[in-house]
Amino acid sequence: MKIAVLTGAGVSAESGLSTYRDNNGLWDNYDPMEVASIEGWYKNRKLVLDFYNSMRAKLRDVRPNDAHIAISRLEERAETTVITQNVDDLHERAGSTRVIHLHGEATKVRPENGVYDDTFSEREVIDVGYDAVSLGDKAPNGSQLRPHIVFFGEAVPKLGIAADVVSEADIVLIVGTSLQVYPAASLYSYARPDAGIYLIDPADMRLPDRRIVHIRAVATEGMKQFVKHIWSDNQQ
Ligand code: OAD
């Protein structure tokens, strides 16, 4: 059995990381066009570097929660791939071995003058862990280091590979995303007609597809219900 798990900020909320669009979320306190867009980067690189420096510093202090761990344990029973919009490293730290970061990774940087597309070489990416990056910190090719993040206004190079994973899955599990940012929000639609599609999210959401089974719970509780449901179904 193959499972594709699509995650958003909600899966990390119980670890203590802010979501983006909930009350008092990151976008209530920062303007995404200033700190997370390509225009914002060229307008004020220091502001953008500082935003991701503080996110990195915060990551050092948090731990994966039971939802990340339950997702990693799906690998024991099924071929599982996590496709995450999150830039944190909590899926990897929980033990997931196949993780596709659609929107990049906060713990990594790359030269600002490189091209990030289908031909992009991960060799240009530098893992800085939880350390700060300053204006003037240069890549080996002499250009300013920028966050390894897909900014608003930039393409999503991993979309194709993510769509392939979803299209091959028997089960598509969506956890903790408001499904408002495209193209990530439309990935579930690549699911096979006979695939089971589940959404774990505590919000009362308008579901974009009648096939989606909504488990209305926080991620840790929802994962317990999901695991119980699919493994008991498959034992029948
Ligand atoms: P959002 O902040 O838009 O949505 C978070 C979702 O998590 C909401 O639907 C909440 O109801 C849900 N949620 C909150 N607490 C939860 C919990 N404990 N368990 C489960 N779900 C919970 O975050 P995303 O959908 O991930 O992109 O946002 C998508 C993208 O928008 C991000 O990747 C980021 C942002 O701009 C970039 O920065 C490129």
PDB file of C-alpha atoms and ligand atoms in Angstrom:
ATOM      1  CA  MET A   1       0.000   0.000   0.000  1.00  0.00           C
ATOM      2  CA  LYS A   2       1.169   3.524  -0.789  1.00  0.00           C
ATOM      3  CA  ILE A   3       0.307   6.545   1.348  1.00  0.00           C
ATOM      4  CA  ALA A   4       0.945  10.170   0.370  1.00  0.00           C
ATOM      5  CA  VAL A   5       0.805  12.516   3.370  1.00  0.00           C
ATOM      6  CA  LEU A   6       0.319  16.199   2.565  1.00  0.00           C
ATOM      7  CA  THR A   7       1.106  18.367   5.560  1.00  0.00           C
ATOM      8  CA  GLY A   8       0.842  22.038   6.464  1.00  0.00           C
ATOM      9  CA  ALA A   9       1.638  24.227   9.434  1.00  0.00           C
ATOM     10  CA  GLY A  10      -1.104  22.629  11.571  1.00  0.00           C
ATOM     11  CA  VAL A  11       0.894  19.410  11.978  1.00  0.00           C
ATOM     12  CA  SER A  12       3.596  21.385  13.804  1.00  0.00           C
ATOM     13  CA  ALA A  13       1.224  23.562  15.865  1.00  0.00           C
ATOM     14  CA  GLU A  14       1.271  21.219  18.864  1.00  0.00           C
ATOM     15  CA  SER A  15       5.076  21.404  18.840  1.00  0.00           C
ATOM     16  CA  GLY A  16       4.734  25.120  19.530  1.00  0.00           C
ATOM     17  CA  LEU A  17       5.271  26.525  16.034  1.00  0.00           C
ATOM     18  CA  SER A  18       2.841  29.191  14.842  1.00  0.00           C
ATOM     19  CA  THR A  19       0.650  28.511  11.840  1.00  0.00           C
ATOM     20  CA  TYR A  20       0.328  31.242   9.204  1.00  0.00           C
ATOM     21  CA  ARG A  21      -3.362  32.083   8.950  1.00  0.00           C
ATOM     22  CA  ASP A  22      -4.898  31.154  12.313  1.00  0.00           C
ATOM     23  CA  ASN A  23      -5.635  33.912  14.841  1.00  0.00           C
ATOM     24  CA  ASN A  24      -2.337  35.482  15.863  1.00  0.00           C
ATOM     25  CA  GLY A  25      -0.607  33.391  13.190  1.00  0.00           C
ATOM     26  CA  LEU A  26       2.610  34.491  11.473  1.00  0.00           C
ATOM     27  CA  TRP A  27       0.783  36.462   8.781  1.00  0.00           C
ATOM     28  CA  ASP A  28      -1.075  38.455  11.462  1.00  0.00           C
ATOM     29  CA  ASN A  29       2.277  39.647  12.728  1.00  0.00           C
ATOM     30  CA  TYR A  30       4.314  39.902   9.503  1.00  0.00           C
ATOM     31  CA  ASP A  31       3.464  40.965   5.978  1.00  0.00           C
ATOM     32  CA  PRO A  32       4.193  37.909   3.790  1.00  0.00           C
ATOM     33  CA  MET A  33       5.007  40.203   0.870  1.00  0.00           C
ATOM     34  CA  GLU A  34       7.742  41.836   2.977  1.00  0.00           C
ATOM     35  CA  VAL A  35       9.325  38.717   4.489  1.00  0.00           C
ATOM     36  CA  ALA A  36       8.439  35.815   2.197  1.00  0.00           C
ATOM     37  CA  SER A  37       8.215  37.107  -1.379  1.00  0.00           C
ATOM     38  CA  ILE A  38      10.862  37.497  -4.045  1.00  0.00           C
ATOM     39  CA  GLU A  39      10.060  41.233  -4.278  1.00  0.00           C
ATOM     40  CA  GLY A  40      10.492  41.502  -0.501  1.00  0.00           C
ATOM     41  CA  TRP A  41      13.888  39.813  -0.771  1.00  0.00           C
ATOM     42  CA  TYR A  42      15.211  42.319  -3.312  1.00  0.00           C
ATOM     43  CA  LYS A  43      13.663  45.232  -1.379  1.00  0.00           C
ATOM     44  CA  ASN A  44      15.109  44.375   2.033  1.00  0.00           C
ATOM     45  CA  ARG A  45      17.350  41.315   2.273  1.00  0.00           C
ATOM     46  CA  LYS A  46      18.170  41.931   5.929  1.00  0.00           C
ATOM     47  CA  LEU A  47      14.509  41.871   6.957  1.00  0.00           C
ATOM     48  CA  VAL A  48      13.997  38.542   5.159  1.00  0.00           C
ATOM     49  CA  LEU A  49      17.203  37.024   6.588  1.00  0.00           C
ATOM     50  CA  ASP A  50      16.153  38.111  10.091  1.00  0.00           C
ATOM     51  CA  PHE A  51      12.695  36.565   9.675  1.00  0.00           C
ATOM     52  CA  TYR A  52      14.188  33.185   8.763  1.00  0.00           C
ATOM     53  CA  ASN A  53      16.947  33.555  11.386  1.00  0.00           C
ATOM     54  CA  SER A  54      14.269  33.824  14.054  1.00  0.00           C
ATOM     55  CA  MET A  55      12.354  30.879  12.586  1.00  0.00           C
ATOM     56  CA  ARG A  56      15.572  28.800  12.666  1.00  0.00           C
ATOM     57  CA  ALA A  57      16.298  29.823  16.253  1.00  0.00           C
ATOM     58  CA  LYS A  58      12.785  28.785  17.250  1.00  0.00           C
ATOM     59  CA  LEU A  59      13.230  25.409  15.533  1.00  0.00           C
ATOM     60  CA  ARG A  60      16.187  24.646  17.762  1.00  0.00           C
ATOM     61  CA  ASP A  61      13.854  24.754  20.780  1.00  0.00           C
ATOM     62  CA  VAL A  62      10.949  22.634  19.536  1.00  0.00           C
ATOM     63  CA  ARG A  63      10.466  18.895  19.206  1.00  0.00           C
ATOM     64  CA  PRO A  64       8.395  16.684  16.880  1.00  0.00           C
ATOM     65  CA  ASN A  65       4.976  15.909  18.360  1.00  0.00           C
ATOM     66  CA  ASP A  66       2.991  12.657  18.365  1.00  0.00           C
ATOM     67  CA  ALA A  67       1.468  13.480  14.975  1.00  0.00           C
ATOM     68  CA  HIS A  68       4.896  13.725  13.294  1.00  0.00           C
ATOM     69  CA  ILE A  69       5.833  10.469  15.010  1.00  0.00           C
ATOM     70  CA  ALA A  70       2.613   8.694  13.973  1.00  0.00           C
ATOM     71  CA  ILE A  71       3.197   9.850  10.379  1.00  0.00           C
ATOM     72  CA  SER A  72       6.763   8.503  10.432  1.00  0.00           C
ATOM     73  CA  ARG A  73       5.491   5.171  11.774  1.00  0.00           C
ATOM     74  CA  LEU A  74       3.188   4.747   8.763  1.00  0.00           C
ATOM     75  CA  GLU A  75       6.400   3.679   6.982  1.00  0.00           C
ATOM     76  CA  GLU A  76       6.327   0.452   9.049  1.00  0.00           C
ATOM     77  CA  ARG A  77       3.131  -0.650   7.301  1.00  0.00           C
ATOM     78  CA  ALA A  78       3.014   1.211   3.979  1.00  0.00           C
ATOM     79  CA  GLU A  79       5.234   2.895   1.408  1.00  0.00           C
ATOM     80  CA  THR A  80       4.797   6.414   2.747  1.00  0.00           C
ATOM     81  CA  THR A  81       5.950   9.723   1.307  1.00  0.00           C
ATOM     82  CA  VAL A  82       5.455  13.007   3.137  1.00  0.00           C
ATOM     83  CA  ILE A  83       4.883  16.048   0.942  1.00  0.00           C
ATOM     84  CA  THR A  84       5.060  19.041   3.222  1.00  0.00           C
ATOM     85  CA  GLN A  85       4.476  22.750   2.762  1.00  0.00           C
ATOM     86  CA  ASN A  86       6.365  23.217   6.008  1.00  0.00           C
ATOM     87  CA  VAL A  87       9.882  24.569   6.063  1.00  0.00           C
ATOM     88  CA  ASP A  88      10.608  23.072   9.505  1.00  0.00           C
ATOM     89  CA  ASP A  89      12.568  19.822   9.958  1.00  0.00           C
ATOM     90  CA  LEU A  90      10.166  18.087  12.346  1.00  0.00           C
ATOM     91  CA  HIS A  91       9.135  15.281   9.959  1.00  0.00           C
ATOM     92  CA  GLU A  92      12.787  14.289   9.501  1.00  0.00           C
ATOM     93  CA  ARG A  93      13.461  14.558  13.229  1.00  0.00           C
ATOM     94  CA  ALA A  94      10.452  12.303  13.891  1.00  0.00           C
ATOM     95  CA  GLY A  95      12.003   9.663  11.634  1.00  0.00           C
ATOM     96  CA  SER A  96      10.261  10.087   8.267  1.00  0.00           C
ATOM     97  CA  THR A  97      12.720   9.048   5.567  1.00  0.00           C
ATOM     98  CA  ARG A  98      10.911  10.243   2.428  1.00  0.00           C
ATOM     99  CA  VAL A  99      10.048  13.933   2.772  1.00  0.00           C
ATOM    100  CA  ILE A 100       9.470  16.349  -0.106  1.00  0.00           C
ATOM    101  CA  HIS A 101       9.623  20.006   0.969  1.00  0.00           C
ATOM    102  CA  LEU A 102       7.452  21.869  -1.512  1.00  0.00           C
ATOM    103  CA  HIS A 103       8.244  25.308  -0.066  1.00  0.00           C
ATOM    104  CA  GLY A 104      11.895  24.721   0.836  1.00  0.00           C
ATOM    105  CA  GLU A 105      13.694  24.256   4.152  1.00  0.00           C
ATOM    106  CA  ALA A 106      14.427  26.855   6.825  1.00  0.00           C
ATOM    107  CA  THR A 107      17.636  25.114   7.911  1.00  0.00           C
ATOM    108  CA  LYS A 108      19.194  25.542   4.461  1.00  0.00           C
ATOM    109  CA  VAL A 109      20.451  28.417   2.301  1.00  0.00           C
ATOM    110  CA  ARG A 110      21.688  28.768  -1.257  1.00  0.00           C
ATOM    111  CA  PRO A 111      23.314  31.432  -3.456  1.00  0.00           C
ATOM    112  CA  GLU A 112      20.874  34.148  -4.480  1.00  0.00           C
ATOM    113  CA  ASN A 113      22.092  34.185  -8.075  1.00  0.00           C
ATOM    114  CA  GLY A 114      21.418  30.487  -8.733  1.00  0.00           C
ATOM    115  CA  VAL A 115      18.494  29.194 -10.749  1.00  0.00           C
ATOM    116  CA  TYR A 116      16.092  27.014  -8.724  1.00  0.00           C
ATOM    117  CA  ASP A 117      14.158  24.960 -11.241  1.00  0.00           C
ATOM    118  CA  ASP A 118      13.860  21.329 -12.401  1.00  0.00           C
ATOM    119  CA  THR A 119      17.571  21.317 -13.293  1.00  0.00           C
ATOM    120  CA  PHE A 120      18.627  22.701  -9.901  1.00  0.00           C
ATOM    121  CA  SER A 121      21.491  20.878  -8.203  1.00  0.00           C
ATOM    122  CA  GLU A 122      21.067  20.321  -4.457  1.00  0.00           C
ATOM    123  CA  ARG A 123      24.873  20.610  -4.265  1.00  0.00           C
ATOM    124  CA  GLU A 124      24.489  24.377  -4.129  1.00  0.00           C
ATOM    125  CA  VAL A 125      22.419  24.077  -0.958  1.00  0.00           C
ATOM    126  CA  ILE A 126      24.208  24.666   2.347  1.00  0.00           C
ATOM    127  CA  ASP A 127      22.842  23.234   5.585  1.00  0.00           C
ATOM    128  CA  VAL A 128      23.227  25.930   8.260  1.00  0.00           C
ATOM    129  CA  GLY A 129      21.229  24.072  10.895  1.00  0.00           C
ATOM    130  CA  TYR A 130      19.809  26.572  13.358  1.00  0.00           C
ATOM    131  CA  ASP A 131      22.483  29.259  12.866  1.00  0.00           C
ATOM    132  CA  ALA A 132      21.835  32.824  11.772  1.00  0.00           C
ATOM    133  CA  VAL A 133      22.812  34.067   8.303  1.00  0.00           C
ATOM    134  CA  SER A 134      23.812  37.703   7.817  1.00  0.00           C
ATOM    135  CA  LEU A 135      23.914  40.193   5.011  1.00  0.00           C
ATOM    136  CA  GLY A 136      27.406  39.735   3.545  1.00  0.00           C
ATOM    137  CA  ASP A 137      27.519  35.952   4.127  1.00  0.00           C
ATOM    138  CA  LYS A 138      28.512  34.631   0.725  1.00  0.00           C
ATOM    139  CA  ALA A 139      28.230  31.306  -1.127  1.00  0.00           C
ATOM    140  CA  PRO A 140      31.426  29.772  -2.623  1.00  0.00           C
ATOM    141  CA  ASN A 141      30.478  31.448  -5.933  1.00  0.00           C
ATOM    142  CA  GLY A 142      30.633  34.870  -4.242  1.00  0.00           C
ATOM    143  CA  SER A 143      26.923  35.671  -4.174  1.00  0.00           C
ATOM    144  CA  GLN A 144      24.817  36.499  -1.132  1.00  0.00           C
ATOM    145  CA  LEU A 145      23.280  33.496   0.649  1.00  0.00           C
ATOM    146  CA  ARG A 146      19.491  33.486   0.677  1.00  0.00           C
ATOM    147  CA  PRO A 147      17.026  31.221   2.502  1.00  0.00           C
ATOM    148  CA  HIS A 148      16.343  27.937   0.657  1.00  0.00           C
ATOM    149  CA  ILE A 149      12.662  28.858   0.620  1.00  0.00           C
ATOM    150  CA  VAL A 150      10.174  29.062  -2.223  1.00  0.00           C
ATOM    151  CA  PHE A 151       9.148  32.699  -1.895  1.00  0.00           C
ATOM    152  CA  PHE A 152       5.787  33.996  -3.050  1.00  0.00           C
ATOM    153  CA  GLY A 153       6.297  34.869  -6.714  1.00  0.00           C
ATOM    154  CA  GLU A 154       8.602  31.905  -7.348  1.00  0.00           C
ATOM    155  CA  ALA A 155       7.942  28.570  -9.044  1.00  0.00           C
ATOM    156  CA  VAL A 156       7.514  25.340  -7.056  1.00  0.00           C
ATOM    157  CA  PRO A 157      10.053  22.992  -8.686  1.00  0.00           C
ATOM    158  CA  LYS A 158       9.058  19.923  -6.668  1.00  0.00           C
ATOM    159  CA  LEU A 159       5.426  20.100  -7.739  1.00  0.00           C
ATOM    160  CA  GLY A 160       5.827  17.540 -10.550  1.00  0.00           C
ATOM    161  CA  ILE A 161       7.419  14.879  -8.392  1.00  0.00           C
ATOM    162  CA  ALA A 162       4.847  15.529  -5.643  1.00  0.00           C
ATOM    163  CA  ALA A 163       1.959  15.154  -8.113  1.00  0.00           C
ATOM    164  CA  ASP A 164       3.425  11.818  -9.269  1.00  0.00           C
ATOM    165  CA  VAL A 165       3.550  10.572  -5.669  1.00  0.00           C
ATOM    166  CA  VAL A 166      -0.087  11.580  -5.062  1.00  0.00           C
ATOM    167  CA  SER A 167      -1.256   9.988  -8.313  1.00  0.00           C
ATOM    168  CA  GLU A 168       0.250   6.627  -7.286  1.00  0.00           C
ATOM    169  CA  ALA A 169      -1.127   6.600  -3.729  1.00  0.00           C
ATOM    170  CA  ASP A 170      -3.854   4.302  -2.406  1.00  0.00           C
ATOM    171  CA  ILE A 171      -4.467   6.755   0.432  1.00  0.00           C
ATOM    172  CA  VAL A 172      -3.935  10.520   0.463  1.00  0.00           C
ATOM    173  CA  LEU A 173      -3.805  11.962   3.967  1.00  0.00           C
ATOM    174  CA  ILE A 174      -3.893  15.757   4.371  1.00  0.00           C
ATOM    175  CA  VAL A 175      -2.959  17.173   7.787  1.00  0.00           C
ATOM    176  CA  GLY A 176      -3.184  20.736   9.104  1.00  0.00           C
ATOM    177  CA  THR A 177      -3.377  22.973   6.067  1.00  0.00           C
ATOM    178  CA  SER A 178      -5.884  25.682   5.205  1.00  0.00           C
ATOM    179  CA  LEU A 179      -5.572  24.649   1.508  1.00  0.00           C
ATOM    180  CA  GLN A 180      -5.239  28.292   0.533  1.00  0.00           C
ATOM    181  CA  VAL A 181      -1.819  28.383  -1.112  1.00  0.00           C
ATOM    182  CA  TYR A 182      -1.598  27.134  -4.673  1.00  0.00           C
ATOM    183  CA  PRO A 183      -0.327  25.026  -6.299  1.00  0.00           C
ATOM    184  CA  ALA A 184       0.167  22.978  -3.095  1.00  0.00           C
ATOM    185  CA  ALA A 185      -3.558  23.190  -2.278  1.00  0.00           C
ATOM    186  CA  SER A 186      -4.535  21.423  -5.492  1.00  0.00           C
ATOM    187  CA  LEU A 187      -2.163  18.463  -5.113  1.00  0.00           C
ATOM    188  CA  TYR A 188      -4.836  16.174  -3.624  1.00  0.00           C
ATOM    189  CA  SER A 189      -6.705  16.421  -6.937  1.00  0.00           C
ATOM    190  CA  TYR A 190      -4.078  14.181  -8.561  1.00  0.00           C
ATOM    191  CA  ALA A 191      -5.392  11.301  -6.405  1.00  0.00           C
ATOM    192  CA  ARG A 192      -6.706   8.252  -8.242  1.00  0.00           C
ATOM    193  CA  PRO A 193     -10.529   8.073  -8.377  1.00  0.00           C
ATOM    194  CA  ASP A 194     -10.459   5.006  -6.090  1.00  0.00           C
ATOM    195  CA  ALA A 195      -7.972   6.450  -3.564  1.00  0.00           C
ATOM    196  CA  GLY A 196      -9.151   7.271  -0.040  1.00  0.00           C
ATOM    197  CA  ILE A 197      -8.670  10.956   0.802  1.00  0.00           C
ATOM    198  CA  TYR A 198      -8.623  12.054   4.454  1.00  0.00           C
ATOM    199  CA  LEU A 199      -8.168  15.506   5.981  1.00  0.00           C
ATOM    200  CA  ILE A 200      -7.185  16.026   9.619  1.00  0.00           C
ATOM    201  CA  ASP A 201      -7.830  19.615  10.704  1.00  0.00           C
ATOM    202  CA  PRO A 202      -9.767  21.045  13.673  1.00  0.00           C
ATOM    203  CA  ALA A 203     -11.287  23.881  11.615  1.00  0.00           C
ATOM    204  CA  ASP A 204     -14.759  23.759  10.171  1.00  0.00           C
ATOM    205  CA  MET A 205     -13.651  23.862   6.533  1.00  0.00           C
ATOM    206  CA  ARG A 206     -15.497  23.930   3.234  1.00  0.00           C
ATOM    207  CA  LEU A 207     -14.177  20.785   1.600  1.00  0.00           C
ATOM    208  CA  PRO A 208     -13.081  21.246  -2.004  1.00  0.00           C
ATOM    209  CA  ASP A 209     -13.933  17.636  -2.955  1.00  0.00           C
ATOM    210  CA  ARG A 210     -16.793  15.343  -1.906  1.00  0.00           C
ATOM    211  CA  ARG A 211     -14.421  12.393  -1.621  1.00  0.00           C
ATOM    212  CA  ILE A 212     -12.554  13.946   1.314  1.00  0.00           C
ATOM    213  CA  VAL A 213     -13.299  12.409   4.719  1.00  0.00           C
ATOM    214  CA  HIS A 214     -12.811  15.153   7.322  1.00  0.00           C
ATOM    215  CA  ILE A 215     -11.429  14.058  10.693  1.00  0.00           C
ATOM    216  CA  ARG A 216     -12.122  17.255  12.614  1.00  0.00           C
ATOM    217  CA  ALA A 217      -9.435  17.107  15.286  1.00  0.00           C
ATOM    218  CA  VAL A 218      -5.994  18.423  16.113  1.00  0.00           C
ATOM    219  CA  ALA A 219      -3.175  16.523  14.420  1.00  0.00           C
ATOM    220  CA  THR A 220      -2.142  14.300  17.354  1.00  0.00           C
ATOM    221  CA  GLU A 221      -5.700  13.167  18.062  1.00  0.00           C
ATOM    222  CA  GLY A 222      -6.633  12.956  14.374  1.00  0.00           C
ATOM    223  CA  MET A 223      -3.635  10.727  13.634  1.00  0.00           C
ATOM    224  CA  LYS A 224      -4.759   8.302  16.348  1.00  0.00           C
ATOM    225  CA  GLN A 225      -8.210   8.092  14.739  1.00  0.00           C
ATOM    226  CA  PHE A 226      -6.761   7.769  11.237  1.00  0.00           C
ATOM    227  CA  VAL A 227      -4.342   4.975  12.162  1.00  0.00           C
ATOM    228  CA  LYS A 228      -7.055   3.041  13.985  1.00  0.00           C
ATOM    229  CA  HIS A 229      -9.408   3.447  11.042  1.00  0.00           C
ATOM    230  CA  ILE A 230      -7.091   2.403   8.212  1.00  0.00           C
ATOM    231  CA  TRP A 231      -5.401  -0.535   9.904  1.00  0.00           C
ATOM    232  CA  SER A 232      -8.648  -2.010  11.177  1.00  0.00           C
ATOM    233  CA  ASP A 233     -10.170  -1.593   7.690  1.00  0.00           C
ATOM    234  CA  ASN A 234      -7.224  -3.343   6.107  1.00  0.00           C
ATOM    235  CA  GLN A 235      -7.395  -6.278   8.493  1.00  0.00           C
ATOM    236  CA  GLN A 236     -10.977  -7.080   7.553  1.00  0.00           C
TER     237      GLN A 236
HETATM  238  P1  OAD B   1      -2.157  27.906   7.408  1.00  0.00           P
HETATM  239  O1  OAD B   1      -1.742  28.740   8.564  1.00  0.00           O
HETATM  240  O2  OAD B   1      -2.745  28.584   6.230  1.00  0.00           O
HETATM  241  O3  OAD B   1      -3.207  26.818   7.892  1.00  0.00           O
HETATM  242  C1  OAD B   1      -2.977  26.071   9.056  1.00  0.00           C
HETATM  243  C2  OAD B   1      -4.060  25.028   9.201  1.00  0.00           C
HETATM  244  O4  OAD B   1      -3.717  24.257  10.338  1.00  0.00           O
HETATM  245  C3  OAD B   1      -5.460  25.602   9.433  1.00  0.00           C
HETATM  246  O5  OAD B   1      -6.386  24.955   8.576  1.00  0.00           O
HETATM  247  C4  OAD B   1      -5.745  25.270  10.902  1.00  0.00           C
HETATM  248  O6  OAD B   1      -7.111  24.978  11.159  1.00  0.00           O
HETATM  249  C5  OAD B   1      -4.895  24.030  11.090  1.00  0.00           C
HETATM  250  N1  OAD B   1      -4.490  23.756  12.474  1.00  0.00           N
HETATM  251  C6  OAD B   1      -4.260  24.613  13.491  1.00  0.00           C
HETATM  252  N2  OAD B   1      -3.877  23.952  14.603  1.00  0.00           N
HETATM  253  C7  OAD B   1      -3.848  22.636  14.275  1.00  0.00           C
HETATM  254  C8  OAD B   1      -3.529  21.430  14.988  1.00  0.00           C
HETATM  255  N3  OAD B   1      -3.143  21.456  16.250  1.00  0.00           N
HETATM  256  N4  OAD B   1      -3.623  20.261  14.317  1.00  0.00           N
HETATM  257  C9  OAD B   1      -4.002  20.226  13.024  1.00  0.00           C
HETATM  258  N5  OAD B   1      -4.309  21.324  12.299  1.00  0.00           N
HETATM  259  C10 OAD B   1      -4.241  22.504  12.922  1.00  0.00           C
HETATM  260  O7  OAD B   1      -0.870  27.023   7.017  1.00  0.00           O
HETATM  261  P2  OAD B   1      -0.565  26.245   5.656  1.00  0.00           P
HETATM  262  O8  OAD B   1      -1.818  25.758   5.018  1.00  0.00           O
HETATM  263  O9  OAD B   1       0.509  25.272   5.945  1.00  0.00           O
HETATM  264  O10 OAD B   1       4.247  29.224   2.552  1.00  0.00           O
HETATM  265  O11 OAD B   1       0.049  27.418   4.790  1.00  0.00           O
HETATM  266  C11 OAD B   1       0.523  27.165   3.494  1.00  0.00           C
HETATM  267  C12 OAD B   1       1.664  28.057   3.154  1.00  0.00           C
HETATM  268  O12 OAD B   1       1.311  29.417   3.407  1.00  0.00           O
HETATM  269  C13 OAD B   1       2.917  27.865   3.988  1.00  0.00           C
HETATM  270  O13 OAD B   1       3.715  26.788   3.527  1.00  0.00           O
HETATM  271  C14 OAD B   1       3.630  29.167   3.855  1.00  0.00           C
HETATM  272  C15 OAD B   1       2.462  30.112   3.981  1.00  0.00           C
HETATM  273  O14 OAD B   1       2.568  31.318   3.333  1.00  0.00           O
HETATM  274  C16 OAD B   1       5.374  29.935   2.360  1.00  0.00           C
HETATM  275  O15 OAD B   1       5.867  30.644   3.215  1.00  0.00           O
HETATM  276  C17 OAD B   1       5.966  29.797   0.995  1.00  0.00           C
END
